Amino acid sequence: MTYSYDPTKIKARGKDQMRFELGDTQTDGGADTCALADEEYEAMLDGLKDGKKAWQYAKLAVLEAILFKMSYQADTKIDVLQYNFGARAEKWQKLYDTLKKQVLAAASVPTLAPSVRETPSYFYKGMEENPRAVHGADGHPYRRMTT
């Protein structure tokens, strides 16, 4: 497994941008300092569609993977030496909860597909005019209700 981060590639969609956005950039320590390996990031981002929604869903999936991985790490105290993995997991959990709220809020707003937005409207000006209608004194058409 490899652990790398290139800050010059944070604008290009990929593992480096995901590492940057999640704060998983300390790759010097390998598995001890990184939440996921490069291969894990690349596998989760493989086949990702274009668009902000797809990126947010992928980010949410990566956060879930990080939380599942960290759920097996327990806090440890040996004499004066202490490892608090729970505090690290809390940071990821807060980020996950915030992102999940954003994704769910965005998913609840209906949007039109670009193909639908680009088609002309069914309705047009003058659509309601009936050339056979009888016009009243004010010039507006009306329909006779009685014979």
XYZ file of N, CA, C and O in Angstrom:
588
model
N 0.835 -1.171 0.000
C 0.000 0.000 0.000
C 0.885 1.242 0.000
O 1.890 1.290 0.675
N 0.435 2.216 -0.764
C 1.201 3.455 -0.853
C 0.410 4.599 -0.222
O -0.821 4.599 -0.216
N 1.157 5.571 0.277
C 0.568 6.744 0.905
C 1.306 7.965 0.360
O 2.462 8.185 0.691
N 0.620 8.709 -0.506
C 1.254 9.884 -1.096
C 0.247 11.019 -1.187
O -0.964 10.802 -1.193
N 0.789 12.237 -1.259
C -0.056 13.427 -1.381
C 0.743 14.475 -2.136
O 1.869 14.793 -1.782
N 0.179 15.001 -3.198
C 0.813 16.046 -3.995
C -0.070 17.291 -3.944
O -1.125 17.332 -4.581
N 0.329 18.331 -3.174
C -0.514 19.519 -3.038
C -0.713 20.301 -4.337
O -1.637 21.097 -4.433
N 0.115 20.041 -5.353
C -0.068 20.746 -6.623
C -1.230 20.180 -7.428
O -1.653 20.769 -8.407
N -1.763 19.032 -7.002
C -2.850 18.387 -7.737
C -4.210 18.496 -7.039
O -5.131 17.754 -7.353
N -4.352 19.447 -6.109
C -5.617 19.530 -5.376
C -6.749 20.121 -6.213
O -7.909 19.998 -5.854
N -6.442 20.715 -7.342
C -7.495 21.218 -8.240
C -7.982 20.132 -9.195
O -9.075 20.222 -9.724
N -7.158 19.127 -9.417
C -7.541 18.018 -10.309
C -8.332 17.008 -9.495
O -7.942 16.623 -8.398
N -9.455 16.580 -10.035
C -10.279 15.616 -9.320
C -9.546 14.301 -9.142
O -9.135 13.691 -10.109
N -9.410 13.894 -7.911
C -8.725 12.642 -7.644
C -8.392 12.506 -6.174
O -8.902 13.244 -5.324
N -7.500 11.577 -5.881
C -7.185 11.272 -4.488
C -6.544 12.441 -3.762
O -6.793 12.643 -2.577
N -5.731 13.234 -4.476
C -5.065 14.364 -3.822
C -6.069 15.432 -3.397
O -5.958 15.991 -2.308
N -7.059 15.709 -4.235
C -8.090 16.674 -3.867
C -8.927 16.127 -2.707
O -9.262 16.864 -1.782
N -9.233 14.839 -2.743
C -10.022 14.240 -1.667
C -9.236 14.262 -0.358
O -9.789 14.582 0.694
N -7.958 13.909 -0.418
C -7.114 13.971 0.782
C -7.104 15.386 1.346
O -7.202 15.593 2.552
N -6.984 16.381 0.460
C -6.941 17.781 0.886
C -8.251 18.190 1.564
O -8.251 18.786 2.629
N -9.369 17.861 0.942
C -10.670 18.259 1.478
C -11.000 17.570 2.805
O -11.722 18.125 3.623
N -10.476 16.376 3.009
C -10.739 15.641 4.247
C -9.653 15.859 5.302
O -9.796 15.410 6.434
N -8.568 16.515 4.928
C -7.496 16.764 5.886
C -6.620 15.559 6.139
O -5.948 15.473 7.166
N -6.595 14.623 5.221
C -5.797 13.405 5.356
C -4.497 13.561 4.561
O -4.216 12.789 3.652
N -3.712 14.575 4.919
C -2.545 14.931 4.107
C -1.210 14.537 4.734
O -0.175 14.690 4.096
N -1.192 14.044 5.950
C 0.052 13.662 6.605
C 0.440 12.247 6.182
O 0.131 11.270 6.846
N 1.123 12.153 5.055
C 1.446 10.840 4.487
C 2.819 10.320 4.900
O 3.162 9.189 4.567
N 3.591 11.118 5.627
C 4.944 10.702 6.008
C 4.942 9.449 6.885
O 5.823 8.612 6.767
N 3.950 9.313 7.736
C 3.892 8.168 8.648
C 3.211 6.951 8.071
O 3.050 5.945 8.762
N 2.769 7.035 6.823
C 2.116 5.891 6.185
C 0.791 5.554 6.843
O -0.038 6.420 7.099
N 0.609 4.283 7.169
C -0.651 3.814 7.754
C -0.883 4.370 9.153
O -2.021 4.409 9.615
N 0.182 4.809 9.830
C 0.020 5.360 11.181
C -0.606 6.753 11.171
O -1.268 7.138 12.128
N -0.394 7.520 10.101
C -0.913 8.890 10.063
C -2.024 9.088 9.034
O -2.746 10.076 9.105
N -2.151 8.188 8.094
C -3.179 8.324 7.048
C -4.406 7.487 7.387
O -4.298 6.401 7.929
N -5.548 8.024 7.016
C -6.795 7.293 7.245
C -6.953 6.170 6.224
O -7.344 5.058 6.575
N -6.660 6.458 4.960
C -6.780 5.463 3.891
C -5.544 5.502 3.004
O -4.880 6.528 2.877
N -5.278 4.400 2.341
C -4.162 4.317 1.399
C -4.583 4.876 0.041
O -5.777 5.033 -0.242
N -3.597 5.166 -0.794
C -3.868 5.686 -2.138
C -4.779 4.755 -2.924
O -5.703 5.195 -3.607
N -4.519 3.460 -2.823
C -5.311 2.487 -3.566
C -6.776 2.504 -3.128
O -7.689 2.314 -3.946
N -7.009 2.734 -1.845
C -8.384 2.784 -1.349
C -9.107 4.018 -1.883
O -10.268 3.943 -2.304
N -8.406 5.158 -1.874
C -8.991 6.384 -2.441
C -9.300 6.194 -3.929
O -10.382 6.529 -4.401
N -8.326 5.659 -4.660
C -8.499 5.484 -6.105
C -9.621 4.500 -6.426
O -10.374 4.703 -7.374
N -9.761 3.451 -5.629
C -10.837 2.478 -5.857
C -12.203 3.121 -5.626
O -13.148 2.855 -6.359
N -12.301 3.980 -4.633
C -13.585 4.616 -4.344
C -13.916 5.724 -5.344
O -15.090 6.020 -5.568
N -12.901 6.325 -5.936
C -13.129 7.401 -6.895
C -13.165 6.904 -8.337
O -13.450 7.674 -9.248
N -12.896 5.619 -8.538
C -12.891 5.052 -9.886
C -14.295 5.100 -10.486
O -15.271 4.683 -9.863
N -14.409 5.612 -11.689
C -15.693 5.675 -12.382
C -16.604 6.779 -11.881
O -17.806 6.745 -12.125
N -16.037 7.761 -11.192
C -16.830 8.860 -10.663
C -17.352 9.735 -11.792
O -16.613 10.101 -12.698
N -18.628 10.054 -11.749
C -19.233 10.908 -12.772
C -18.855 12.361 -12.525
O -18.415 12.725 -11.442
N -19.062 13.194 -13.538
C -18.800 14.624 -13.401
C -19.894 15.260 -12.553
O -21.009 14.769 -12.494
N -19.557 16.373 -11.954
C -20.549 17.128 -11.201
C -20.263 17.182 -9.720
O -19.589 16.314 -9.157
N -20.782 18.240 -9.112
C -20.556 18.457 -7.688
C -21.283 17.422 -6.833
O -20.762 16.985 -5.817
N -22.485 17.026 -7.254
C -23.242 16.035 -6.478
C -22.491 14.715 -6.397
O -22.423 14.091 -5.345
N -21.955 14.282 -7.518
C -21.219 13.009 -7.543
C -20.003 13.081 -6.625
O -19.686 12.119 -5.921
N -19.325 14.231 -6.632
C -18.145 14.414 -5.767
C -18.565 14.382 -4.300
O -17.899 13.754 -3.472
N -19.679 15.011 -3.964
C -20.143 15.025 -2.573
C -20.522 13.612 -2.113
O -20.216 13.228 -0.989
N -21.181 12.859 -2.987
C -21.531 11.480 -2.635
C -20.277 10.621 -2.461
O -20.212 9.774 -1.568
N -19.287 10.824 -3.306
C -18.028 10.085 -3.182
C -17.319 10.460 -1.879
O -16.781 9.588 -1.188
N -17.342 11.732 -1.553
C -16.725 12.206 -0.312
C -17.414 11.585 0.896
O -16.764 11.177 1.856
N -18.726 11.487 0.836
C -19.490 10.861 1.910
C -19.126 9.381 2.029
O -18.960 8.862 3.141
N -18.978 8.706 0.901
C -18.598 7.283 0.910
C -17.196 7.090 1.486
O -16.950 6.139 2.238
N -16.279 7.981 1.149
C -14.911 7.896 1.685
C -14.936 8.116 3.198
O -14.265 7.405 3.946
N -15.725 9.078 3.652
C -15.833 9.315 5.095
C -16.416 8.101 5.819
O -15.981 7.765 6.922
N -17.399 7.440 5.208
C -17.948 6.225 5.811
C -16.875 5.149 5.930
O -16.779 4.468 6.944
N -16.071 5.010 4.885
C -14.992 4.014 4.917
C -13.986 4.335 6.023
O -13.522 3.436 6.730
N -13.671 5.616 6.174
C -12.736 6.026 7.230
C -13.325 5.714 8.608
O -12.638 5.189 9.488
N -14.605 6.019 8.788
C -15.245 5.754 10.086
C -15.305 4.258 10.393
O -15.083 3.840 11.535
N -15.615 3.436 9.381
C -15.626 1.987 9.599
C -14.244 1.482 9.970
O -14.095 0.636 10.848
N -13.227 2.022 9.309
C -11.858 1.586 9.590
C -11.441 1.993 11.000
O -10.784 1.241 11.700
N -11.846 3.200 11.413
C -11.448 3.687 12.734
C -12.277 3.088 13.866
O -11.896 3.178 15.027
N -13.399 2.493 13.541
C -14.231 1.923 14.602
C -13.549 0.745 15.293
O -13.902 0.402 16.419
N -12.559 0.152 14.649
C -11.837 -0.971 15.246
C -10.663 -0.527 16.108
O -10.087 -1.330 16.820
N -10.322 0.755 16.036
C -9.206 1.257 16.829
C -9.722 1.736 18.175
O -10.631 2.555 18.249
N -9.150 1.229 19.226
C -9.592 1.576 20.578
C -8.575 2.498 21.248
O -7.393 2.487 20.916
N -9.057 3.275 22.209
C -8.150 4.095 23.012
C -7.306 3.163 23.877
O -7.807 2.182 24.427
N -6.024 3.473 23.987
C -5.105 2.610 24.724
C -4.279 3.439 25.689
O -3.830 4.539 25.350
N -4.096 2.918 26.893
C -3.247 3.586 27.878
C -2.356 2.544 28.523
O -2.830 1.580 29.127
N -1.044 2.745 28.382
C -0.055 1.846 28.977
C 0.855 2.722 29.829
O 1.654 3.506 29.294
N 0.682 2.642 31.117
C 1.435 3.454 32.073
C 1.233 4.937 31.730
O 0.144 5.448 31.872
N 2.257 5.622 31.263
C 2.114 7.044 30.915
C 1.857 7.243 29.428
O 1.502 8.340 29.002
N 2.016 6.201 28.648
C 1.780 6.275 27.210
C 0.289 6.097 26.921
O -0.334 5.164 27.402
N -0.268 7.038 26.154
C -1.700 7.007 25.899
C -1.989 7.341 24.440
O -1.454 8.292 23.892
N -2.836 6.521 23.796
C -3.289 6.753 22.431
C -4.797 7.000 22.461
O -5.555 6.138 22.890
N -5.215 8.172 21.987
C -6.632 8.529 21.961
C -7.125 8.517 20.522
O -7.148 9.542 19.847
N -7.509 7.353 20.050
C -8.038 7.247 18.694
C -9.486 7.735 18.622
O -9.969 8.082 17.566
N -10.166 7.749 19.758
C -11.549 8.203 19.803
C -11.687 9.669 19.414
O -12.625 10.063 18.724
N -10.738 10.503 19.857
C -10.778 11.932 19.515
C -10.596 12.124 18.012
O -11.227 12.993 17.409
N -9.767 11.309 17.424
C -9.546 11.385 15.976
C -10.816 10.974 15.222
O -11.206 11.604 14.247
N -11.471 9.939 15.707
C -12.698 9.473 15.074
C -13.830 10.486 15.231
O -14.671 10.621 14.342
N -13.867 11.210 16.356
C -14.899 12.228 16.571
C -14.806 13.331 15.525
O -15.828 13.837 15.058
N -13.587 13.711 15.160
C -13.386 14.742 14.128
C -13.983 14.283 12.801
O -14.697 15.026 12.138
N -13.727 13.041 12.435
C -14.254 12.500 11.184
C -15.776 12.363 11.258
O -16.468 12.601 10.272
N -16.284 11.995 12.439
C -17.734 11.834 12.603
C -18.448 13.177 12.446
O -19.491 13.256 11.801
N -17.888 14.241 13.000
C -18.485 15.577 12.854
C -18.494 16.006 11.391
O -19.480 16.545 10.895
N -17.393 15.762 10.701
C -17.304 16.096 9.283
C -18.322 15.279 8.477
O -18.995 15.818 7.591
N -18.462 14.017 8.819
C -19.431 13.145 8.145
C -20.861 13.641 8.360
O -21.644 13.728 7.415
N -21.206 13.973 9.592
C -22.565 14.447 9.899
C -22.881 15.741 9.149
O -23.971 15.900 8.601
N -21.934 16.658 9.111
C -22.127 17.923 8.403
C -22.327 17.688 6.910
O -23.246 18.240 6.302
N -21.464 16.870 6.338
C -21.557 16.589 4.904
C -22.849 15.842 4.562
O -23.476 16.129 3.540
N -23.262 14.931 5.422
C -24.490 14.178 5.160
C -25.700 15.114 5.146
O -26.589 14.972 4.306
N -25.735 16.085 6.054
C -26.824 17.063 6.061
C -26.837 17.868 4.769
O -27.892 18.125 4.196
N -25.655 18.274 4.300
C -25.567 19.049 3.058
C -26.034 18.221 1.865
O -26.770 18.712 1.011
N -25.612 16.979 1.806
C -25.979 16.108 0.692
C -27.478 15.836 0.694
O -28.130 15.885 -0.351
N -28.034 15.561 1.864
C -29.474 15.305 1.947
C -30.286 16.551 1.614
O -31.332 16.465 0.973
N -29.804 17.726 2.023
C -30.508 18.971 1.700
C -30.476 19.224 0.201
O -31.472 19.638 -0.399
N -29.337 18.968 -0.420
C -29.223 19.166 -1.873
C -30.048 18.133 -2.636
O -30.595 18.438 -3.694
N -30.152 16.940 -2.097
C -30.905 15.888 -2.777
C -32.409 16.111 -2.684
O -33.169 15.599 -3.500
N -32.848 16.899 -1.709
C -34.284 17.113 -1.543
C -34.830 18.187 -2.470
O -36.036 18.332 -2.604
N -33.944 18.933 -3.112
C -34.384 19.967 -4.048
C -34.443 19.356 -5.448
O -33.439 18.902 -5.974
N -35.619 19.326 -6.055
C -35.714 18.716 -7.388
C -35.042 19.594 -8.443
O -35.116 20.815 -8.394
N -34.388 18.949 -9.372
C -33.746 19.664 -10.470
C -34.134 18.998 -11.784
O -34.482 17.826 -11.820
N -34.058 19.783 -12.839
C -34.368 19.263 -14.166
C -33.100 18.784 -14.853
O -32.032 19.382 -14.685
N -33.231 17.775 -15.627
C -32.113 17.292 -16.424
C -31.800 18.330 -17.496
O -32.698 19.038 -17.959
N -30.542 18.478 -17.903
C -30.202 19.464 -18.934
C -30.998 19.283 -20.230
O -31.360 20.260 -20.876
N -31.306 18.045 -20.599
C -32.067 17.810 -21.836
C -33.469 18.394 -21.732
O -34.022 18.882 -22.715
N -34.046 18.367 -20.554
C -35.383 18.916 -20.356
C -35.331 20.446 -20.343
O -36.194 21.114 -20.902
N -34.298 20.991 -19.713
C -34.163 22.446 -19.639
C -33.961 23.076 -21.006
O -34.354 24.208 -21.238
N -33.345 22.363 -21.923
C -33.016 22.922 -23.237
C -34.158 22.804 -24.245
O -34.125 23.444 -25.279
N -35.170 22.013 -23.967
C -36.289 21.880 -24.904
C -37.216 23.080 -24.765
O -37.388 23.616 -23.675
N -37.814 23.509 -25.876
C -38.716 24.665 -25.797
C -39.968 24.327 -24.989
O -40.390 23.177 -24.923
N -40.538 25.348 -24.411
C -41.714 25.173 -23.574
C -42.928 24.788 -24.414
O -43.065 25.186 -25.573
N -43.817 24.039 -23.806
C -45.062 23.656 -24.474
C -45.973 24.874 -24.607
O -46.707 25.008 -25.556
N -45.903 25.765 -23.639
C -46.769 26.934 -23.620
C -46.149 28.069 -24.431
O -44.945 28.225 -24.474
N -46.986 28.868 -25.065
C -46.504 30.000 -25.846
C -47.511 31.129 -25.755
O -48.676 30.936 -25.386
N -47.055 32.323 -26.092
C -47.900 33.516 -26.017
C -49.006 33.415 -27.065
O -48.763 33.091 -28.210
N -50.238 33.709 -26.650
C -51.364 33.647 -27.550
C -51.994 32.275 -27.634
O -52.903 32.045 -28.427
N -51.545 31.361 -26.846
C -52.027 29.994 -26.885
C -53.512 29.896 -26.535
O -54.224 29.040 -27.051
N -53.978 30.785 -25.671
C -55.359 30.721 -25.209
C -56.350 31.431 -26.135
O -57.547 31.352 -25.924
N -55.838 32.128 -27.110
C -56.729 32.869 -27.996
C -57.490 31.920 -28.917
O -56.925 30.988 -29.470
N -58.762 32.226 -29.064
C -59.621 31.420 -29.917
C -60.195 32.348 -30.983
O -60.975 33.243 -30.668
N -59.830 32.162 -32.233
C -60.315 33.078 -33.272
C -61.824 32.982 -33.483
O -62.438 33.903 -34.011
N -62.441 31.900 -33.067
C -63.888 31.735 -33.245
C -64.700 32.260 -32.064
O -65.913 32.204 -32.063
N -64.013 32.761 -31.030
C -64.714 33.242 -29.845
C -65.405 34.564 -30.133
O -64.934 35.377 -30.930
N -66.500 34.775 -29.444
C -67.246 36.028 -29.577
C -66.588 37.032 -28.645
O -66.310 36.739 -27.488
N -66.339 38.241 -29.165
C -65.678 39.263 -28.365
C -66.719 40.156 -27.722
O -67.715 40.530 -28.324
N -66.428 40.520 -26.490
C -67.315 41.409 -25.767
C -67.037 42.859 -26.118
O -66.229 43.178 -27.000
N -67.679 43.760 -25.395
C -67.539 45.189 -25.644
C -66.129 45.674 -25.354
O -65.646 46.614 -26.005
N -65.441 45.045 -24.405
C -64.076 45.479 -24.067
C -63.024 44.854 -24.979
O -61.832 45.111 -24.825
N -63.403 44.039 -25.914
C -62.475 43.455 -26.869
C -61.914 42.119 -26.441
O -61.228 41.463 -27.197
N -62.204 41.688 -25.225
C -61.693 40.418 -24.742
C -62.646 39.293 -25.133
O -63.875 39.470 -25.071
N -62.117 38.165 -25.513
C -62.998 37.066 -25.889
C -63.691 36.492 -24.662
O -63.146 36.497 -23.571
N -64.904 36.046 -24.880
C -65.613 35.353 -23.811
C -66.461 34.255 -24.438
O -66.726 34.241 -25.625
N -66.862 33.348 -23.607
C -67.633 32.221 -24.082
C -69.088 32.405 -23.650
O -69.354 32.774 -22.519
N -69.989 32.133 -24.546
C -71.395 32.261 -24.182
C -71.780 31.120 -23.243
O -71.508 29.962 -23.529
N -72.370 31.456 -22.148
C -72.763 30.450 -21.177
C -74.180 29.960 -21.432
O -74.534 28.875 -21.002
N -74.974 30.768 -22.084
C -76.347 30.347 -22.383
C -76.596 30.509 -23.872
O -75.916 31.239 -24.575
N -77.618 29.873 -24.344
C -77.936 29.970 -25.765
C -79.049 30.937 -26.033
O -79.848 31.302 -25.262
